[in-house]
Amino acid sequence: MREFQYSRATSVADAVASGATFIAGGTNLLDLMKHEIAVPGRVVDISRLDLDRIEPEGEGLRIGALVRNSDLAADHRVRQSYPVLSRALLAGASGQLRNMATTGGNLLQRTRCPYFYDTAMPCNKREPGAGCSAIGGVNRMNAVLGVSDQCIAAHPSDMAVAMMALDAVVEVEGASGTRRIPITEFYRLPGDTPHMETALDRGDLITAVLLPAPKGGEHRYRKVRDRASYAFALVSVAAVVRMEGGVIADAALAFGGLAPMPWRVSAAEDALQGQPPSPALFDRAADLVLSGAQPQEDNAFKLPMARRVLAATLADACRMEDPQ
Amino acid sequence: MQTELFINGRVHRLDADARVTLLDALRHHLGLTGTKKGCDHGQCGACTVLVDGRRVNACLTLACMCDGAEITTIEGLGEPGALSPLQSAFIAHDGFQCGYCTPGQICSATAMMDEIAAGWPSHATEDLNAPVRPSPEEIRERMSGNLCRCACYPNIVDAIMEVQG
């Protein structure tokens, strides 16, 4: 690990003014610092700021940026009204990591693309202009949607996938004051600048994530991975589905493991709306989700896998007796 | 960095570089070598300790971030002649071969039982809003952050189930 200057923020304003790298849970940042992928000169510890509460806001919920993943998953309001979020959190990482990892930090975790981690190999995300080793390389875990010819890294978060399906809003404190960024606009696709991943500017601090009023309906989070536990998603889907009189009244779907950000396709949700659930309908939704996919040799399996995961999740959420 | 740590009921003062992780502080600066370094990247769980009662990976925490915290390591859970129930159960059930992961397993299981008692659900929990019923499936899921290269998992689960009841 490279040398750095450590200090503790005493207020949000103090942290924002520092322009330094923030540390809270440290589970991702310290790992990256040990690999010397992240080499901050100054690290400001924000973990003692007063941002660790979950509070009602309007008809929704305000989740402080420092709420630990384990506390968020276990919160009774989340378990009852936003169970897809509890499920996504519990499908991620380990008990130890969830006790450390924070809400804000989870949103900002970096890709686990093996070439991003391998400092001996070119990576445009780590070193802009260096090239992408994953394209044509070992890319089993990489993205198939939203990729560019500069980067095919996948976003690793489970939590953010559920928040995408829930229409969460990210509250940010920055030099110009407070901003509220819908999570759909929070992440950036790689394009020609894969090192720029979010709408945040230097010094910006995530202070909270806001959940709108509960949507009701059936909540599901289904994750397929190489191990039964404690592994990143190959494919995951968060689904919030409300049925009315035998048809799908509305559906929100977000995918993990497929793209550089939690992936949501409104055309697929629109196609489900007002329709009675059927395998053919789910297949049509999958066509819309996966249209424009650019798979590589190792990760082409994610396309049929995503199709099956979506069908199984929707059948479950629509409580179909026998989806076949 | 001047850091004050309350470890196993005793205060320790540490003057170390900011880069020193809690794990290296325990092992190299304070002589508490019960906590083990496996992967050093938060993937194996060998370094699991309790910080303010919660299990964490000591390798992914800076010692200076823990200033003022109460830390429990395997040395604080029990000692020869006065083992904790989990320590005894690991021996009774042969929950290890080489033993390298064992301190992390036992610290992790100790805090995991508190999480179950607090009603925290897991990925293996069927109903998020019903009381948690401890089962081998629950234990396996909740202990997935602790790897055992000797693959003593069945005996580890048996040991924890005996204490968990």
Short mmCIF file of C-alpha atoms in Angstrom, two decimals:
data_model
loop_
_atom_site.label_atom_id
_atom_site.label_comp_id
_atom_site.label_asym_id
_atom_site.label_seq_id
_atom_site.Cartn_x
_atom_site.Cartn_y
_atom_site.Cartn_z
CA MET A 1 0.00 0.00 0.00
CA ARG A 2 1.29 3.48 -0.85
CA GLU A 3 1.68 6.04 1.90
CA PHE A 4 -1.24 8.39 2.49
CA GLN A 5 -2.35 11.07 4.90
CA TYR A 6 -5.22 9.99 7.15
CA SER A 7 -7.70 12.26 8.86
CA ARG A 8 -11.19 12.04 10.25
CA ALA A 9 -14.00 14.25 8.96
CA THR A 10 -15.91 16.10 11.65
CA SER A 11 -18.83 17.13 9.43
CA VAL A 12 -20.25 16.57 5.96
CA ALA A 13 -19.09 20.09 4.97
CA ASP A 14 -15.61 19.30 6.25
CA ALA A 15 -15.50 16.09 4.18
CA VAL A 16 -16.75 17.78 1.01
CA ALA A 17 -14.25 20.64 1.39
CA SER A 18 -11.36 18.19 1.74
CA GLY A 19 -11.59 16.96 -1.86
CA ALA A 20 -9.89 13.80 -0.59
CA THR A 21 -10.75 10.14 -1.05
CA PHE A 22 -13.39 9.05 1.45
CA ILE A 23 -13.22 5.86 3.44
CA ALA A 24 -16.17 4.39 5.34
CA GLY A 25 -16.44 0.59 5.40
CA GLY A 26 -13.16 0.25 3.53
CA THR A 27 -13.99 -3.20 2.19
CA ASN A 28 -13.39 -2.24 -1.44
CA LEU A 29 -11.09 0.76 -1.12
CA LEU A 30 -8.51 -0.89 1.15
CA ASP A 31 -8.43 -3.92 -1.12
CA LEU A 32 -7.75 -1.62 -4.10
CA MET A 33 -5.14 0.30 -2.12
CA LYS A 34 -3.31 -2.92 -1.23
CA HIS A 35 -3.17 -3.77 -4.94
CA GLU A 36 -2.07 -0.16 -5.61
CA ILE A 37 -4.98 0.24 -8.01
CA ALA A 38 -6.24 3.07 -5.81
CA VAL A 39 -3.36 5.31 -4.65
CA PRO A 40 -4.95 8.23 -2.81
CA GLY A 41 -2.63 10.80 -1.27
CA ARG A 42 -5.20 11.80 1.32
CA VAL A 43 -7.86 9.60 2.87
CA VAL A 44 -10.64 11.16 4.93
CA ASP A 45 -12.46 8.81 7.28
CA ILE A 46 -16.18 9.63 7.13
CA SER A 47 -17.31 6.60 9.15
CA ARG A 48 -18.14 8.64 12.26
CA LEU A 49 -20.37 11.19 10.52
CA ASP A 50 -24.02 11.26 11.53
CA LEU A 51 -25.30 9.51 8.40
CA ASP A 52 -26.12 6.09 9.79
CA ARG A 53 -29.87 6.23 10.33
CA ILE A 54 -32.85 4.87 8.41
CA GLU A 55 -35.75 7.27 8.72
CA PRO A 56 -39.20 7.70 7.16
CA GLU A 57 -39.29 10.45 4.56
CA GLY A 58 -42.69 11.25 3.07
CA GLU A 59 -44.21 7.88 2.27
CA GLY A 60 -40.77 6.44 1.61
CA LEU A 61 -37.54 5.82 3.44
CA ARG A 62 -34.32 7.75 3.80
CA ILE A 63 -31.29 5.50 4.16
CA GLY A 64 -28.21 7.29 5.50
CA ALA A 65 -25.10 6.70 3.38
CA LEU A 66 -23.30 5.12 6.34
CA VAL A 67 -25.99 2.56 7.15
CA ARG A 68 -24.23 -0.80 7.07
CA ASN A 69 -25.43 -3.38 4.57
CA SER A 70 -26.30 -5.80 7.40
CA ASP A 71 -28.41 -3.21 9.24
CA LEU A 72 -30.21 -2.23 6.04
CA ALA A 73 -31.00 -5.85 5.17
CA ALA A 74 -32.33 -6.50 8.68
CA ASP A 75 -34.37 -3.30 9.03
CA HIS A 76 -38.02 -4.24 9.59
CA ARG A 77 -39.36 -1.52 7.29
CA VAL A 78 -37.10 -2.73 4.49
CA ARG A 79 -37.98 -6.38 5.11
CA GLN A 80 -41.69 -5.61 5.03
CA SER A 81 -42.03 -2.92 2.36
CA TYR A 82 -38.90 -3.29 0.19
CA PRO A 83 -38.05 -6.99 0.54
CA VAL A 84 -36.27 -7.05 -2.84
CA LEU A 85 -33.64 -4.80 -1.24
CA SER A 86 -33.17 -7.07 1.79
CA ARG A 87 -32.92 -10.06 -0.54
CA ALA A 88 -30.34 -8.40 -2.79
CA LEU A 89 -28.20 -7.33 0.17
CA LEU A 90 -28.34 -10.80 1.71
CA ALA A 91 -27.31 -12.34 -1.62
CA GLY A 92 -24.12 -10.26 -1.64
CA ALA A 93 -20.74 -10.64 0.07
CA SER A 94 -20.35 -12.34 3.48
CA GLY A 95 -21.65 -11.65 6.98
CA GLN A 96 -18.37 -9.96 7.88
CA LEU A 97 -18.32 -7.72 4.81
CA ARG A 98 -21.97 -6.74 5.17
CA ASN A 99 -21.19 -5.60 8.73
CA MET A 100 -18.57 -3.20 7.35
CA ALA A 101 -19.85 -2.17 3.92
CA THR A 102 -21.99 0.97 3.78
CA THR A 103 -24.89 2.00 1.57
CA GLY A 104 -22.93 4.77 -0.16
CA GLY A 105 -19.81 2.65 -0.55
CA ASN A 106 -21.76 -0.24 -2.02
CA LEU A 107 -23.11 2.06 -4.76
CA LEU A 108 -19.55 3.10 -5.58
CA GLN A 109 -17.82 -0.27 -5.52
CA ARG A 110 -15.55 -0.91 -8.47
CA THR A 111 -15.72 -3.71 -10.97
CA ARG A 112 -14.12 -7.07 -10.22
CA CYS A 113 -12.96 -7.47 -13.84
CA PRO A 114 -9.76 -9.55 -13.46
CA TYR A 115 -7.79 -7.16 -15.66
CA PHE A 116 -8.80 -4.13 -13.60
CA TYR A 117 -7.20 -5.96 -10.67
CA ASP A 118 -4.13 -7.16 -12.59
CA THR A 119 -1.77 -4.18 -12.70
CA ALA A 120 0.52 -6.05 -15.11
CA MET A 121 -2.20 -5.95 -17.80
CA PRO A 122 -3.61 -3.00 -19.75
CA CYS A 123 -6.97 -1.67 -18.52
CA ASN A 124 -8.69 1.50 -19.75
CA LYS A 125 -10.61 1.86 -16.51
CA ARG A 126 -7.44 1.82 -14.43
CA GLU A 127 -5.26 3.66 -16.92
CA PRO A 128 -7.21 5.54 -19.62
CA GLY A 129 -5.89 4.80 -23.09
CA ALA A 130 -3.95 1.69 -22.07
CA GLY A 131 -6.33 -0.72 -23.82
CA CYS A 132 -8.76 -3.39 -22.71
CA SER A 133 -7.43 -6.86 -21.95
CA ALA A 134 -10.86 -8.31 -21.28
CA ILE A 135 -11.97 -7.90 -24.90
CA GLY A 136 -10.69 -11.09 -26.45
CA GLY A 137 -9.31 -12.18 -23.08
CA VAL A 138 -10.76 -14.14 -20.18
CA ASN A 139 -14.15 -12.47 -19.89
CA ARG A 140 -16.54 -14.96 -18.34
CA MET A 141 -17.65 -12.50 -15.62
CA ASN A 142 -17.81 -9.46 -17.91
CA ALA A 143 -20.71 -7.44 -19.27
CA VAL A 144 -22.75 -8.15 -22.40
CA LEU A 145 -24.93 -5.01 -22.43
CA GLY A 146 -23.99 -1.32 -22.41
CA VAL A 147 -20.36 -2.13 -23.19
CA SER A 148 -17.99 -0.20 -25.46
CA ASP A 149 -14.88 -1.08 -27.46
CA GLN A 150 -12.93 0.43 -24.54
CA CYS A 151 -14.37 -1.55 -21.63
CA ILE A 152 -16.63 -4.52 -20.91
CA ALA A 153 -16.42 -4.49 -17.10
CA ALA A 154 -19.57 -5.46 -15.19
CA HIS A 155 -20.89 -3.62 -12.14
CA PRO A 156 -20.61 -5.95 -9.13
CA SER A 157 -23.29 -4.66 -6.73
CA ASP A 158 -26.41 -6.61 -5.79
CA MET A 159 -27.81 -3.81 -3.63
CA ALA A 160 -27.77 -1.30 -6.48
CA VAL A 161 -29.74 -3.69 -8.70
CA ALA A 162 -32.59 -3.75 -6.20
CA MET A 163 -32.37 0.02 -5.75
CA MET A 164 -32.65 0.41 -9.53
CA ALA A 165 -35.88 -1.63 -9.55
CA LEU A 166 -37.17 0.49 -6.64
CA ASP A 167 -36.51 3.85 -8.39
CA ALA A 168 -34.16 4.98 -5.63
CA VAL A 169 -32.69 8.48 -5.58
CA VAL A 170 -29.11 9.21 -4.53
CA GLU A 171 -28.61 12.31 -2.38
CA VAL A 172 -25.25 13.97 -2.86
CA GLU A 173 -23.59 16.84 -1.05
CA GLY A 174 -21.06 18.75 -3.11
CA ALA A 175 -19.36 22.09 -3.60
CA SER A 176 -22.55 23.52 -5.13
CA GLY A 177 -24.88 22.19 -2.43
CA THR A 178 -27.26 19.24 -2.26
CA ARG A 179 -28.34 17.32 -5.37
CA ARG A 180 -30.77 14.46 -5.77
CA ILE A 181 -29.85 12.13 -8.59
CA PRO A 182 -32.24 9.37 -9.69
CA ILE A 183 -30.30 6.11 -9.63
CA THR A 184 -31.19 5.67 -13.32
CA GLU A 185 -28.97 8.72 -13.98
CA PHE A 186 -26.34 7.98 -11.36
CA TYR A 187 -24.15 5.57 -13.35
CA ARG A 188 -22.36 6.29 -16.64
CA LEU A 189 -21.77 3.82 -19.42
CA PRO A 190 -18.10 3.30 -20.31
CA GLY A 191 -18.08 4.76 -23.84
CA ASP A 192 -14.64 6.33 -24.38
CA THR A 193 -14.22 7.17 -20.68
CA PRO A 194 -14.57 3.91 -18.73
CA HIS A 195 -12.68 5.43 -15.79
CA MET A 196 -15.64 7.79 -15.20
CA GLU A 197 -18.32 5.64 -13.64
CA THR A 198 -20.85 7.91 -11.96
CA ALA A 199 -22.39 11.39 -12.00
CA LEU A 200 -20.25 12.36 -9.00
CA ASP A 201 -17.67 15.15 -9.15
CA ARG A 202 -14.54 15.45 -7.06
CA GLY A 203 -15.43 16.18 -3.42
CA ASP A 204 -19.01 14.95 -3.81
CA LEU A 205 -20.21 12.88 -0.87
CA ILE A 206 -23.22 10.57 -1.00
CA THR A 207 -25.27 11.40 2.10
CA ALA A 208 -28.34 9.20 1.62
CA VAL A 209 -30.36 6.97 -0.65
CA LEU A 210 -34.06 7.77 -0.81
CA LEU A 211 -36.64 5.11 -1.50
CA PRO A 212 -40.01 6.28 -2.82
CA ALA A 213 -43.30 5.00 -1.35
CA PRO A 214 -43.48 1.19 -1.37
CA LYS A 215 -44.75 -0.21 -4.68
CA GLY A 216 -46.37 -3.28 -3.12
CA GLY A 217 -46.59 -6.39 -5.26
CA GLU A 218 -44.29 -9.37 -5.22
CA HIS A 219 -40.59 -8.75 -4.70
CA ARG A 220 -37.98 -11.20 -5.93
CA TYR A 221 -34.20 -11.18 -6.20
CA ARG A 222 -32.73 -14.13 -8.03
CA LYS A 223 -28.98 -14.49 -8.38
CA VAL A 224 -27.04 -17.11 -10.29
CA ARG A 225 -23.39 -17.49 -9.33
CA ASP A 226 -20.56 -20.00 -9.38
CA ARG A 227 -20.94 -20.86 -5.69
CA ALA A 228 -24.09 -21.17 -3.58
CA SER A 229 -22.95 -18.23 -1.46
CA TYR A 230 -20.35 -15.46 -1.31
CA ALA A 231 -19.73 -14.96 -5.04
CA PHE A 232 -20.45 -12.21 -7.53
CA ALA A 233 -23.41 -12.61 -9.87
CA LEU A 234 -23.14 -14.19 -13.28
CA VAL A 235 -26.69 -12.97 -13.77
CA SER A 236 -29.11 -11.55 -11.24
CA VAL A 237 -32.55 -10.02 -11.53
CA ALA A 238 -34.56 -7.85 -9.18
CA ALA A 239 -38.28 -7.97 -9.91
CA VAL A 240 -41.14 -6.04 -8.37
CA VAL A 241 -44.38 -7.27 -9.94
CA ARG A 242 -47.96 -6.35 -9.14
CA MET A 243 -50.80 -8.52 -10.44
CA GLU A 244 -54.40 -7.37 -10.84
CA GLY A 245 -57.25 -9.54 -12.09
CA GLY A 246 -54.99 -12.13 -13.71
CA VAL A 247 -52.83 -9.65 -15.62
CA ILE A 248 -49.55 -7.94 -14.76
CA ALA A 249 -50.54 -4.47 -13.59
CA ASP A 250 -46.96 -3.26 -13.49
CA ALA A 251 -43.47 -4.69 -13.33
CA ALA A 252 -40.07 -3.22 -12.51
CA LEU A 253 -37.04 -5.28 -13.54
CA ALA A 254 -33.35 -4.65 -13.03
CA PHE A 255 -30.43 -6.91 -13.86
CA GLY A 256 -27.03 -7.47 -12.34
CA GLY A 257 -23.97 -9.13 -13.88
CA LEU A 258 -24.96 -8.11 -17.40
CA ALA A 259 -23.81 -4.51 -17.75
CA PRO A 260 -21.47 -1.78 -16.44
CA MET A 261 -24.37 -0.58 -14.28
CA PRO A 262 -27.53 -2.12 -12.86
CA TRP A 263 -29.53 -2.61 -16.04
CA ARG A 264 -33.13 -1.60 -16.54
CA VAL A 265 -35.09 -1.75 -19.79
CA SER A 266 -38.41 0.08 -19.69
CA ALA A 267 -39.51 -1.45 -23.03
CA ALA A 268 -39.46 -4.89 -21.42
CA GLU A 269 -41.51 -3.65 -18.46
CA ASP A 270 -44.01 -1.99 -20.81
CA ALA A 271 -44.38 -5.22 -22.77
CA LEU A 272 -45.43 -7.03 -19.60
CA GLN A 273 -47.94 -4.44 -18.49
CA GLY A 274 -51.59 -5.44 -18.87
CA GLN A 275 -50.71 -8.94 -20.10
CA PRO A 276 -51.53 -12.29 -18.55
CA PRO A 277 -48.28 -14.00 -17.56
CA SER A 278 -47.08 -16.72 -19.94
CA PRO A 279 -43.76 -18.25 -21.00
CA ALA A 280 -44.15 -16.60 -24.42
CA LEU A 281 -44.63 -13.19 -22.78
CA PHE A 282 -41.55 -13.64 -20.60
CA ASP A 283 -39.57 -14.64 -23.67
CA ARG A 284 -40.66 -11.47 -25.45
CA ALA A 285 -39.57 -9.43 -22.42
CA ALA A 286 -36.19 -11.18 -22.49
CA ASP A 287 -35.81 -10.33 -26.21
CA LEU A 288 -36.29 -6.67 -25.32
CA VAL A 289 -33.84 -6.80 -22.41
CA LEU A 290 -31.14 -8.54 -24.41
CA SER A 291 -31.51 -6.74 -27.73
CA GLY A 292 -28.24 -5.07 -28.66
CA ALA A 293 -26.17 -7.43 -26.50
CA GLN A 294 -22.51 -7.70 -27.48
CA PRO A 295 -21.31 -10.94 -25.92
CA GLN A 296 -17.72 -12.18 -26.00
CA GLU A 297 -16.59 -15.75 -26.41
CA ASP A 298 -16.52 -16.57 -22.67
CA ASN A 299 -19.65 -14.71 -21.56
CA ALA A 300 -22.13 -15.50 -24.35
CA PHE A 301 -23.69 -18.01 -21.93
CA LYS A 302 -25.11 -15.06 -20.01
CA LEU A 303 -27.72 -14.43 -22.71
CA PRO A 304 -29.60 -17.75 -22.44
CA MET A 305 -28.97 -17.69 -18.69
CA ALA A 306 -30.53 -14.23 -18.31
CA ARG A 307 -33.52 -15.39 -20.35
CA ARG A 308 -34.08 -18.39 -18.08
CA VAL A 309 -33.50 -16.43 -14.89
CA LEU A 310 -35.98 -13.79 -15.99
CA ALA A 311 -38.61 -16.40 -16.92
CA ALA A 312 -38.21 -18.25 -13.62
CA THR A 313 -38.29 -15.04 -11.60
CA LEU A 314 -41.39 -13.72 -13.34
CA ALA A 315 -43.18 -17.06 -13.06
CA ASP A 316 -42.43 -17.03 -9.36
CA ALA A 317 -43.43 -13.39 -8.90
CA CYS A 318 -46.67 -13.92 -10.86
CA ARG A 319 -47.26 -17.06 -8.77
CA MET A 320 -47.74 -19.24 -11.83
CA GLU A 321 -48.38 -22.83 -10.83
CA ASP A 322 -46.54 -24.44 -13.72
CA PRO A 323 -44.67 -22.01 -15.96
CA GLN A 324 -44.11 -24.74 -18.56
CA MET B 1 -0.96 7.62 14.18
CA GLN B 2 -1.81 7.36 17.87
CA THR B 3 -4.58 4.82 18.33
CA GLU B 4 -6.24 3.46 21.43
CA LEU B 5 -7.77 0.01 21.18
CA PHE B 6 -9.67 -1.88 23.86
CA ILE B 7 -8.77 -5.47 23.10
CA ASN B 8 -10.18 -8.35 25.12
CA GLY B 9 -10.89 -6.01 28.01
CA ARG B 10 -7.44 -4.36 28.08
CA VAL B 11 -6.45 -1.00 26.70
CA HIS B 12 -3.65 -0.99 24.12
CA ARG B 13 -1.98 2.12 22.78
CA LEU B 14 -0.58 1.89 19.30
CA ASP B 15 1.68 4.32 17.47
CA ALA B 16 1.84 3.12 13.90
CA ASP B 17 1.69 4.16 10.26
CA ALA B 18 -1.86 4.85 9.00
CA ARG B 19 -1.45 1.94 6.58
CA VAL B 20 -1.39 -0.64 9.36
CA THR B 21 -4.51 -2.78 9.21
CA LEU B 22 -6.22 -3.97 12.37
CA LEU B 23 -4.96 -7.45 11.48
CA ASP B 24 -1.31 -6.38 11.29
CA ALA B 25 -1.70 -4.27 14.43
CA LEU B 26 -2.95 -7.31 16.35
CA ARG B 27 -0.35 -9.72 15.04
CA HIS B 28 2.78 -7.64 14.53
CA HIS B 29 2.42 -4.71 16.91
CA LEU B 30 0.51 -6.20 19.84
CA GLY B 31 1.62 -9.85 19.78
CA LEU B 32 -1.89 -11.25 19.49
CA THR B 33 -1.15 -13.91 16.90
CA GLY B 34 -4.33 -15.93 17.42
CA THR B 35 -5.93 -13.91 14.62
CA LYS B 36 -4.66 -15.32 11.33
CA LYS B 37 -3.71 -13.77 8.01
CA GLY B 38 -4.98 -15.83 5.09
CA CYS B 39 -5.72 -13.96 1.87
CA ASP B 40 -5.35 -10.42 3.30
CA HIS B 41 -8.11 -9.31 0.88
CA GLY B 42 -11.36 -10.09 2.72
CA GLN B 43 -12.02 -13.31 0.89
CA CYS B 44 -11.16 -16.08 3.37
CA GLY B 45 -12.33 -14.93 6.80
CA ALA B 46 -9.25 -16.21 8.70
CA CYS B 47 -8.77 -12.71 10.20
CA THR B 48 -12.33 -12.40 11.55
CA VAL B 49 -12.52 -10.53 14.86
CA LEU B 50 -15.31 -8.72 16.70
CA VAL B 51 -15.30 -4.92 16.59
CA ASP B 52 -17.89 -3.45 18.97
CA GLY B 53 -19.52 -6.88 19.00
CA ARG B 54 -19.72 -7.32 15.23
CA ARG B 55 -17.71 -9.74 13.14
CA VAL B 56 -15.49 -8.03 10.58
CA ASN B 57 -12.47 -8.86 8.41
CA ALA B 58 -9.54 -7.33 10.32
CA CYS B 59 -7.51 -7.25 7.07
CA LEU B 60 -9.89 -4.71 5.50
CA THR B 61 -9.95 -2.31 8.44
CA LEU B 62 -7.26 0.20 9.31
CA ALA B 63 -6.22 0.12 12.95
CA CYS B 64 -6.53 3.92 13.11
CA MET B 65 -10.18 3.68 11.99
CA CYS B 66 -10.86 1.51 15.06
CA ASP B 67 -9.62 4.15 17.52
CA GLY B 68 -11.69 3.77 20.70
CA ALA B 69 -13.33 0.53 19.57
CA GLU B 70 -13.80 -2.60 21.65
CA ILE B 71 -12.18 -5.54 19.94
CA THR B 72 -12.52 -9.22 20.78
CA THR B 73 -10.10 -11.73 19.31
CA ILE B 74 -9.93 -15.49 19.75
CA GLU B 75 -7.69 -14.91 22.79
CA GLY B 76 -10.58 -13.01 24.42
CA LEU B 77 -13.18 -15.73 23.87
CA GLY B 78 -11.54 -18.39 25.99
CA GLU B 79 -8.28 -20.00 26.97
CA PRO B 80 -7.05 -23.50 27.82
CA GLY B 81 -9.03 -24.64 30.84
CA ALA B 82 -11.75 -22.06 30.25
CA LEU B 83 -12.82 -22.55 26.66
CA SER B 84 -15.90 -20.89 25.22
CA PRO B 85 -18.79 -23.23 24.34
CA LEU B 86 -17.94 -22.90 20.63
CA GLN B 87 -14.25 -23.62 21.23
CA SER B 88 -15.18 -26.79 23.13
CA ALA B 89 -17.68 -27.81 20.45
CA PHE B 90 -15.07 -27.39 17.67
CA ILE B 91 -12.82 -29.82 19.57
CA ALA B 92 -15.64 -32.25 20.33
CA HIS B 93 -16.76 -32.31 16.69
CA ASP B 94 -13.29 -32.26 15.12
CA GLY B 95 -14.12 -28.97 13.41
CA PHE B 96 -10.61 -28.53 11.99
CA GLN B 97 -7.54 -30.27 10.63
CA CYS B 98 -4.71 -27.76 10.27
CA GLY B 99 -6.50 -25.23 12.48
CA TYR B 100 -5.39 -22.14 10.58
CA CYS B 101 -8.93 -20.94 9.82
CA THR B 102 -10.27 -21.95 13.24
CA PRO B 103 -9.84 -18.68 15.18
CA GLY B 104 -11.69 -16.86 12.39
CA GLN B 105 -14.35 -19.57 12.23
CA ILE B 106 -14.97 -19.37 15.98
CA CYS B 107 -15.00 -15.57 16.16
CA SER B 108 -17.32 -15.50 13.16
CA ALA B 109 -19.66 -18.13 14.63
CA THR B 110 -19.74 -16.33 17.98
CA ALA B 111 -21.03 -13.14 16.39
CA MET B 112 -23.22 -15.05 13.93
CA MET B 113 -25.14 -16.55 16.85
CA ASP B 114 -25.79 -13.02 18.12
CA GLU B 115 -27.06 -12.06 14.66
CA ILE B 116 -29.49 -15.00 14.74
CA ALA B 117 -30.57 -14.02 18.26
CA ALA B 118 -31.22 -10.48 17.01
CA GLY B 119 -33.48 -11.95 14.31
CA TRP B 120 -31.33 -10.98 11.32
CA PRO B 121 -32.44 -12.90 8.22
CA SER B 122 -30.02 -14.51 5.76
CA HIS B 123 -30.05 -15.55 2.12
CA ALA B 124 -31.20 -18.98 3.35
CA THR B 125 -34.14 -17.59 5.34
CA GLU B 126 -37.46 -18.55 3.74
CA ASP B 127 -39.63 -15.81 5.29
CA LEU B 128 -37.94 -12.45 5.86
CA ASN B 129 -40.53 -11.47 8.45
CA ALA B 130 -40.71 -14.67 10.53
CA PRO B 131 -38.39 -15.58 13.41
CA VAL B 132 -35.15 -17.20 12.20
CA ARG B 133 -35.04 -20.96 12.72
CA PRO B 134 -31.43 -22.10 13.03
CA SER B 135 -30.69 -24.99 10.66
CA PRO B 136 -27.61 -26.46 8.98
CA GLU B 137 -28.64 -24.53 5.82
CA GLU B 138 -28.76 -21.28 7.77
CA ILE B 139 -25.37 -21.97 9.37
CA ARG B 140 -23.73 -22.84 6.05
CA GLU B 141 -25.04 -19.66 4.41
CA ARG B 142 -24.15 -17.41 7.34
CA MET B 143 -20.65 -18.90 7.65
CA SER B 144 -19.84 -18.65 3.92
CA GLY B 145 -17.35 -15.85 4.60
CA ASN B 146 -15.06 -18.33 6.39
CA LEU B 147 -13.21 -20.72 4.12
CA CYS B 148 -11.60 -23.96 5.30
CA ARG B 149 -9.08 -25.45 2.90
CA CYS B 150 -9.15 -28.71 4.88
CA ALA B 151 -12.89 -28.79 4.08
CA CYS B 152 -14.00 -29.49 7.64
CA TYR B 153 -17.31 -27.84 6.86
CA PRO B 154 -19.61 -30.70 7.96
CA ASN B 155 -17.94 -30.84 11.37
CA ILE B 156 -17.88 -27.05 11.70
CA VAL B 157 -21.63 -26.98 11.05
CA ASP B 158 -22.16 -29.78 13.59
CA ALA B 159 -20.11 -27.90 16.21
CA ILE B 160 -22.03 -24.67 15.71
CA MET B 161 -25.40 -26.46 15.64
CA GLU B 162 -24.61 -28.08 18.98
CA VAL B 163 -24.06 -24.71 20.63
CA GLN B 164 -26.79 -22.92 18.69
CA GLY B 165 -29.28 -25.68 19.55
#
